[in-house]
């Protein structure tokens, strides 16, 4: 490790604050040579190409943040924690989880997390632990954001779909502010390029005049919570004005005849009025989209955490689907995945054959293998015999990050056993029975599986920058020890793999799949088996990367042409070996797939886009009888809980000193509302929802329209105060949200539509 820590030498890693995971270069120094003293974009990174935003420059506040865990801890009866050794921790955790399994079955053990924006590699080994326990149910942050869109994509294409904004003539963002949320490579550069080009058009749908909306050619400033009406009106305009891509639809789509009747008589003017958008502006947008050579579209939390979220995701996709903007430069594409993070949006209804894909207590639809976050507490706080009785939380903080924090804390405290695997003493860790400490993301080999680029897709295995403190273990080692303590894998199982590896990795590849197929125990513990057998042979202590060897081979088998274009060629297992070697060697990331635009059709189920989703067409019909307005007399405002701002990020930033602006996370209020209520920037107000009442700092903002309030994400954590004790900075948004306010299809929360009241404090 000393070679990695030379003063002044630039080293490659990546930002871990959003899904883009931009490549960065860092210099180390400071006390103990354990600080990131300088940070800049990595020009050699194939995706970000030297780009980074201001947030990445503050990453030392994560690496050297407060509340670091460096020893396994066990909760005492009085609620305090005591240090224990790793052998004791693994033995007792395995025994307690095994006891839950013996008494109630493995399905009573629930798993949450498995990685945040940048640490997916360790979570991949958790599958072996869950298989050893017979655990079936799991969730993570995707289930409070993306599962509605996943479900729609699963129904329409069966593939993950993104937009090629770099080449798009028209860029449409729905409920998304990529200036701060990113979600596309080199976001701010791309936005500026589109905005400056008179031949291109930037369209933003957002109730706020966000930073992206400020750049837009057209800002559709919808009334909060009415996106579905606007999107339905846009689709209806396309249908009624005969702006559809008729020949393209005949060749590439199915279900058009089922869809059209729902829009031919839809009252466009009325729906635009509901959304607060001039009809002429909506017609301008629909015509521009239909006339463009290419349109790229992206949606985000503004609709995914809002009323009618799954329906809105569907209508957004009908906009580009009916106009033929798919599988061509500047349009939507289906990307090649090294790892599918979730199950392609699939779900099985209760009456279908096979295992029922609904949660055991609430009966909530499970999409892509994920239980909706908003029902987790409901699944625990009950006397139902199939309730969850134990949880493993890994790299997640549900006590803070999920809706209805008060109820979530009560649920976690009601569990027989709560095990937390994390870097810091989070709000969830404080409730645990056992805490198993892991290295930081810069102290181990790590990666993200958010690999969405096209036509060149990139994977980046990050190498450790620092030695991990004594007393912590990387997640693959934790899971390997748990699997072994549970008796799910032993040396007898591993012996045939070890024998094959003696003749090299190529020999292991030839025998690997038959050996695994012949041993069900190996199948269940596959990542751990690779970690134990292949891991010790990898260079520079890269044992945690062992699971990537199998993934590299599977990718090449499933996508041989994409891999060949990326330079991985030869017969048999040679391309897979080359890809794995490239992953290990390239510290700035590697292009693992090179696609052609037509390749998107290979990933679409049946080669045709399915336009008709009957459940959502029925839901569309309900809009005609619903007229949303102000939430009510008691709570007349709509609060958007969790706005992304210049100095907010995910809560791995536990040190509030990382912020240079908006230190307290102000409540943004429109000038008109501020004048009426006697509020001023820097003053205090009382914000109340049906769940809680809190005091907030006010910012009067021209971004906001009357009746709409906004609180940032990432606030409300506590940290050590300079004077001693603890201090909380800002408001935790989920103290104000309610778990029952959720989408009827995906169970995603209405964080962007919280009924609220605000008064001068």
Coordinates of C-alpha atoms in Angstrom, one line a residue, residues 18-374:
X18 CA -24.2 10.2 -7.9
X19 CA -24.8 7.5 -10.5
X20 CA -22.3 9.0 -13.0
X21 CA -19.3 8.2 -10.8
X22 CA -17.1 10.5 -12.7
X23 CA -13.4 9.6 -12.8
X24 CA -11.2 11.8 -10.7
X25 CA -7.5 12.1 -9.9
X26 CA -6.4 12.8 -6.3
X27 CA -3.3 13.7 -4.4
X28 CA -2.8 12.4 -0.9
X29 CA -1.4 14.2 2.1
X30 CA -2.3 15.8 5.4
X31 CA -2.2 14.1 8.8
X32 CA -0.9 10.6 8.5
X33 CA -1.0 11.0 4.7
X34 CA -4.7 10.0 4.9
X35 CA -6.4 13.0 3.3
X36 CA -7.5 13.8 -0.2
X37 CA -5.6 17.1 -0.5
X38 CA -6.3 17.9 -4.2
X39 CA -9.0 16.5 -6.6
X40 CA -9.5 17.1 -10.3
X41 CA -11.3 15.4 -13.1
X42 CA -9.5 12.4 -14.8
X43 CA -9.1 13.1 -18.5
X44 CA -8.3 9.4 -19.1
X45 CA -11.7 8.2 -17.8
X46 CA -13.6 7.0 -20.9
X47 CA -16.9 8.3 -19.8
X48 CA -16.4 11.5 -17.9
X49 CA -13.2 12.6 -19.8
X50 CA -12.0 15.0 -17.1
X51 CA -15.4 16.4 -16.2
X52 CA -16.5 16.8 -12.6
X53 CA -18.8 19.0 -10.6
X54 CA -18.1 21.0 -7.4
X55 CA -19.3 18.2 -5.1
X56 CA -16.6 15.8 -6.0
X57 CA -14.0 18.3 -4.9
X58 CA -15.2 17.8 -1.3
X59 CA -14.7 14.1 -1.0
X60 CA -12.2 14.3 1.8
X61 CA -15.2 15.2 4.0
X62 CA -16.4 11.6 3.4
X63 CA -13.1 9.9 3.8
X64 CA -12.3 11.7 7.1
X65 CA -15.9 12.3 8.3
X66 CA -17.1 11.8 11.8
X67 CA -18.5 8.7 13.5
X68 CA -16.1 6.3 11.8
X69 CA -16.5 2.6 12.8
X70 CA -13.3 0.7 13.3
X71 CA -14.3 -2.3 15.5
X72 CA -17.2 -4.7 15.6
X73 CA -19.8 -3.7 18.2
X74 CA -22.5 -5.5 20.1
X75 CA -25.4 -3.8 21.8
X76 CA -25.8 -4.2 25.5
X77 CA -29.1 -4.6 27.3
X78 CA -28.9 -0.9 28.3
X79 CA -28.6 0.2 24.7
X80 CA -24.9 1.0 24.8
X81 CA -22.3 -0.8 22.7
X82 CA -19.4 -2.9 23.5
X83 CA -16.4 -3.9 21.4
X84 CA -16.1 -7.5 20.4
X85 CA -13.7 -9.4 18.2
X86 CA -14.5 -10.5 14.7
X87 CA -14.7 -14.2 15.5
X88 CA -17.3 -13.5 18.2
X89 CA -19.2 -11.1 16.0
X90 CA -19.4 -13.6 13.1
X91 CA -20.3 -16.5 15.3
X92 CA -23.1 -14.6 17.2
X93 CA -24.5 -13.0 14.1
X94 CA -24.7 -16.3 12.3
X95 CA -26.3 -17.9 15.3
X96 CA -28.9 -15.2 15.8
X97 CA -29.9 -15.1 12.1
X98 CA -29.8 -18.9 12.0
X99 CA -32.2 -19.0 15.0
X100 CA -34.6 -16.8 13.2
X101 CA -34.4 -19.0 10.1
X102 CA -35.0 -22.1 12.2
X103 CA -38.0 -20.7 14.0
X104 CA -39.7 -18.7 11.2
X105 CA -38.0 -19.6 7.9
X106 CA -35.5 -17.6 5.9
X107 CA -38.2 -15.4 4.5
X108 CA -38.4 -13.7 7.9
X109 CA -34.9 -12.2 7.3
X110 CA -35.0 -9.0 5.3
X111 CA -32.0 -7.4 3.5
X112 CA -31.8 -3.7 2.8
X113 CA -29.0 -1.9 0.9
X114 CA -26.1 -3.5 -0.8
X115 CA -24.4 -0.4 -2.0
X116 CA -25.0 3.3 -2.6
X117 CA -24.0 5.4 -5.5
X118 CA -20.5 4.0 -5.6
X119 CA -20.1 0.8 -3.7
X120 CA -21.9 -2.1 -5.4
X121 CA -19.0 -4.6 -5.5
X122 CA -19.2 -5.6 -1.8
X123 CA -23.0 -5.9 -1.9
X124 CA -22.8 -8.4 -4.7
X125 CA -21.3 -10.9 -2.2
X126 CA -24.4 -10.5 0.1
X127 CA -26.3 -12.8 -2.3
X128 CA -24.4 -15.7 -0.9
X129 CA -25.3 -14.8 2.7
X130 CA -28.9 -14.4 1.8
X131 CA -28.9 -17.8 0.0
X132 CA -27.3 -19.4 3.0
X133 CA -30.1 -18.1 5.2
X134 CA -32.9 -18.8 2.7
X135 CA -33.8 -15.1 2.7
X136 CA -36.1 -14.0 -0.1
X137 CA -37.1 -10.4 0.5
X138 CA -34.9 -7.4 -0.1
X139 CA -35.0 -3.7 -0.9
X140 CA -32.8 -0.6 -1.4
X141 CA -33.0 3.0 -2.4
X142 CA -34.0 2.1 -6.0
X143 CA -37.4 1.0 -4.6
X144 CA -38.3 4.4 -3.4
X145 CA -37.3 6.1 -6.7
X146 CA -37.0 3.9 -9.8
X147 CA -39.2 0.8 -9.6
X148 CA -42.2 2.5 -11.2
X149 CA -40.2 3.4 -14.2
X150 CA -38.5 -0.1 -14.1
X151 CA -41.9 -1.7 -14.2
X152 CA -43.0 0.4 -17.2
X153 CA -39.8 -0.4 -19.0
X154 CA -40.2 -4.0 -18.2
X155 CA -43.7 -4.0 -19.8
X156 CA -42.7 -1.9 -22.8
X157 CA -39.3 -3.1 -23.7
X158 CA -37.9 -5.6 -21.2
X159 CA -34.7 -3.6 -21.2
X160 CA -33.2 -0.6 -19.5
X161 CA -33.6 2.5 -21.7
X162 CA -31.8 5.8 -21.6
X163 CA -31.4 8.9 -23.8
X164 CA -28.5 9.9 -26.0
X165 CA -28.4 13.6 -25.1
X166 CA -25.0 14.3 -26.6
X167 CA -26.4 13.9 -30.1
X168 CA -30.1 14.8 -29.5
X169 CA -31.8 17.6 -31.5
X170 CA -34.4 17.9 -28.7
X171 CA -33.6 17.1 -25.1
X172 CA -36.6 16.7 -22.8
X173 CA -36.2 16.5 -19.0
X174 CA -39.3 15.6 -17.0
X175 CA -39.1 16.2 -13.2
X176 CA -35.3 16.3 -13.6
X177 CA -32.7 19.0 -12.9
X178 CA -29.4 17.5 -14.3
X179 CA -27.5 20.6 -13.5
X180 CA -27.4 19.2 -9.9
X181 CA -28.7 15.6 -10.2
X182 CA -26.6 14.8 -13.3
X183 CA -27.7 11.4 -14.6
X184 CA -25.9 11.8 -17.9
X185 CA -22.2 12.1 -18.7
X186 CA -20.7 15.5 -18.4
X187 CA -24.1 16.9 -17.6
X188 CA -23.4 20.6 -17.3
X189 CA -21.2 20.7 -20.4
X190 CA -23.9 18.9 -22.4
X191 CA -26.7 21.2 -21.1
X192 CA -24.7 24.3 -22.2
X193 CA -24.0 22.8 -25.6
X194 CA -27.7 22.1 -26.2
X195 CA -28.7 25.5 -24.9
X196 CA -26.3 27.4 -27.1
X197 CA -27.1 25.6 -30.3
X198 CA -29.9 27.3 -32.2
X199 CA -30.7 24.1 -34.1
X200 CA -31.3 22.2 -30.9
X201 CA -34.1 22.6 -28.3
X202 CA -34.0 22.1 -24.5
X203 CA -37.4 21.4 -22.9
X204 CA -37.9 21.1 -19.1
X205 CA -41.0 20.0 -17.2
X206 CA -40.6 21.2 -13.6
X207 CA -42.7 23.1 -11.1
X208 CA -39.6 25.0 -10.1
X209 CA -37.6 27.3 -12.3
X210 CA -34.5 25.1 -11.7
X211 CA -31.0 25.7 -12.9
X212 CA -31.8 23.5 -15.9
X213 CA -35.0 25.3 -16.6
X214 CA -33.1 28.6 -16.6
X215 CA -31.2 27.3 -19.6
X216 CA -34.2 25.8 -21.4
X217 CA -35.8 27.0 -24.6
X218 CA -39.1 25.9 -23.2
X219 CA -40.0 25.5 -19.5
X220 CA -43.3 23.8 -18.8
X221 CA -43.8 25.0 -15.3
X222 CA -46.4 22.6 -14.1
X223 CA -48.5 22.9 -11.0
X224 CA -47.0 20.5 -8.5
X225 CA -48.4 17.0 -8.8
X226 CA -50.0 17.4 -12.2
X227 CA -47.3 16.0 -14.5
X228 CA -49.6 13.1 -15.5
X229 CA -52.2 15.6 -16.9
X230 CA -49.6 17.4 -18.9
X231 CA -48.0 14.3 -20.3
X232 CA -51.4 12.9 -21.2
X233 CA -52.2 16.1 -23.0
X234 CA -48.9 15.9 -25.0
X235 CA -49.7 12.3 -26.1
X236 CA -53.2 13.3 -27.0
X237 CA -51.9 16.2 -29.2
X238 CA -49.7 13.8 -31.0
X239 CA -52.6 11.5 -31.6
X240 CA -55.2 14.1 -32.5
X241 CA -52.9 16.1 -34.8
X242 CA -51.7 12.9 -36.5
X243 CA -48.1 13.5 -35.5
X244 CA -47.3 9.8 -35.0
X245 CA -44.4 8.0 -36.8
X246 CA -46.8 5.8 -38.6
X247 CA -44.5 3.7 -40.8
X248 CA -42.0 3.3 -37.9
X249 CA -44.7 2.2 -35.5
X250 CA -46.0 -0.4 -38.0
X251 CA -42.5 -1.9 -38.2
X252 CA -41.4 -1.6 -34.6
X253 CA -44.3 -1.4 -32.2
X254 CA -47.2 -3.4 -30.9
X255 CA -50.4 -2.4 -29.2
X256 CA -51.0 0.9 -31.0
X257 CA -54.7 0.1 -31.6
X258 CA -55.2 -0.5 -27.9
X259 CA -53.6 2.9 -27.0
X260 CA -55.2 5.3 -29.5
X261 CA -58.8 5.2 -28.3
X262 CA -57.7 6.5 -24.9
X263 CA -56.4 9.7 -26.5
X264 CA -58.5 10.5 -29.5
X265 CA -61.1 12.4 -27.4
X266 CA -59.0 13.4 -24.4
X267 CA -59.8 17.1 -23.6
X268 CA -56.4 18.7 -24.2
X269 CA -57.3 22.2 -23.2
X270 CA -58.8 20.9 -19.9
X271 CA -55.8 18.8 -19.0
X272 CA -53.4 21.7 -19.8
X273 CA -55.5 23.9 -17.5
X274 CA -55.2 21.4 -14.7
X275 CA -51.4 21.3 -15.2
X276 CA -51.2 25.1 -15.3
X277 CA -49.7 25.1 -18.8
X278 CA -51.0 27.2 -21.7
X279 CA -52.4 24.9 -24.4
X280 CA -50.5 26.7 -27.1
X281 CA -47.2 25.9 -25.3
X282 CA -48.1 22.2 -25.0
X283 CA -48.9 22.0 -28.7
X284 CA -45.6 23.8 -29.5
X285 CA -43.7 21.1 -27.5
X286 CA -45.6 18.2 -29.0
X287 CA -45.1 19.5 -32.6
X288 CA -41.4 20.1 -31.9
X289 CA -40.9 16.6 -30.7
X290 CA -42.8 15.1 -33.6
X291 CA -40.8 17.1 -36.2
X292 CA -37.3 16.5 -34.7
X293 CA -34.8 14.1 -36.2
X294 CA -34.0 12.9 -32.7
X295 CA -35.3 13.3 -29.2
X296 CA -33.7 12.1 -26.0
X297 CA -35.9 12.0 -22.8
X298 CA -35.1 11.5 -19.1
X299 CA -37.3 11.5 -16.1
X300 CA -36.3 11.7 -12.5
X301 CA -37.5 12.0 -8.9
X302 CA -39.7 15.0 -9.7
X303 CA -42.3 12.6 -11.2
X304 CA -40.9 9.3 -9.7
X305 CA -41.7 10.5 -6.2
X306 CA -44.9 12.2 -7.0
X307 CA -48.6 11.5 -7.5
X308 CA -49.4 9.2 -10.4
X309 CA -45.7 8.4 -10.7
X310 CA -45.9 5.1 -12.6
X311 CA -48.6 6.5 -14.9
X312 CA -46.4 9.5 -15.6
X313 CA -43.4 7.3 -16.4
X314 CA -45.6 5.4 -18.9
X315 CA -46.9 8.6 -20.6
X316 CA -43.4 10.0 -20.9
X317 CA -42.4 6.8 -22.8
X318 CA -45.4 7.0 -25.0
X319 CA -44.2 10.5 -26.1
X320 CA -41.0 9.2 -27.5
X321 CA -42.4 5.8 -28.5
X322 CA -45.3 7.2 -30.6
X323 CA -42.9 9.5 -32.4
X324 CA -40.3 6.8 -33.2
X325 CA -37.3 8.2 -31.2
X326 CA -35.5 4.9 -30.4
X327 CA -32.4 3.1 -31.7
X328 CA -30.9 6.0 -33.6
X329 CA -28.4 8.7 -32.8
X330 CA -29.7 11.3 -30.4
X331 CA -32.7 9.2 -29.3
X332 CA -33.4 6.5 -26.7
X333 CA -31.3 3.4 -26.6
X334 CA -31.2 0.0 -24.7
X335 CA -27.7 -0.3 -23.2
X336 CA -25.5 -3.3 -22.6
X337 CA -25.3 -4.2 -18.9
X338 CA -22.3 -5.8 -17.2
X339 CA -24.6 -6.4 -14.3
X340 CA -28.4 -6.0 -14.2
X341 CA -28.9 -4.2 -10.9
X342 CA -32.5 -5.3 -10.7
X343 CA -34.7 -7.7 -12.5
X344 CA -35.7 -5.7 -15.6
X345 CA -38.9 -4.4 -14.1
X346 CA -40.5 -7.9 -13.9
X347 CA -43.1 -8.8 -11.3
X348 CA -45.4 -11.8 -10.8
X349 CA -49.0 -11.2 -9.8
X350 CA -50.5 -13.2 -6.9
X351 CA -52.5 -15.6 -9.1
X352 CA -49.6 -16.4 -11.5
X353 CA -47.9 -19.8 -11.3
X354 CA -44.6 -20.0 -9.4
X355 CA -43.5 -17.9 -6.4
X356 CA -45.8 -15.0 -5.7
X357 CA -43.9 -11.7 -6.1
X358 CA -45.8 -9.7 -3.5
X359 CA -44.7 -8.8 0.0
X360 CA -46.0 -11.2 2.7
X361 CA -47.9 -8.8 4.9
X362 CA -48.9 -5.7 2.9
X363 CA -49.3 -7.6 -0.4
X364 CA -47.3 -4.9 -2.2
X365 CA -46.1 -5.5 -5.7
X366 CA -42.4 -6.5 -5.8
X367 CA -40.7 -5.0 -8.8
X368 CA -37.2 -6.1 -10.0
X369 CA -36.9 -8.1 -6.8
X370 CA -37.4 -5.1 -4.5
X371 CA -40.0 -4.7 -1.8
X372 CA -41.3 -1.1 -1.8
X373 CA -39.5 0.9 0.9
X374 CA -42.8 2.5 2.0

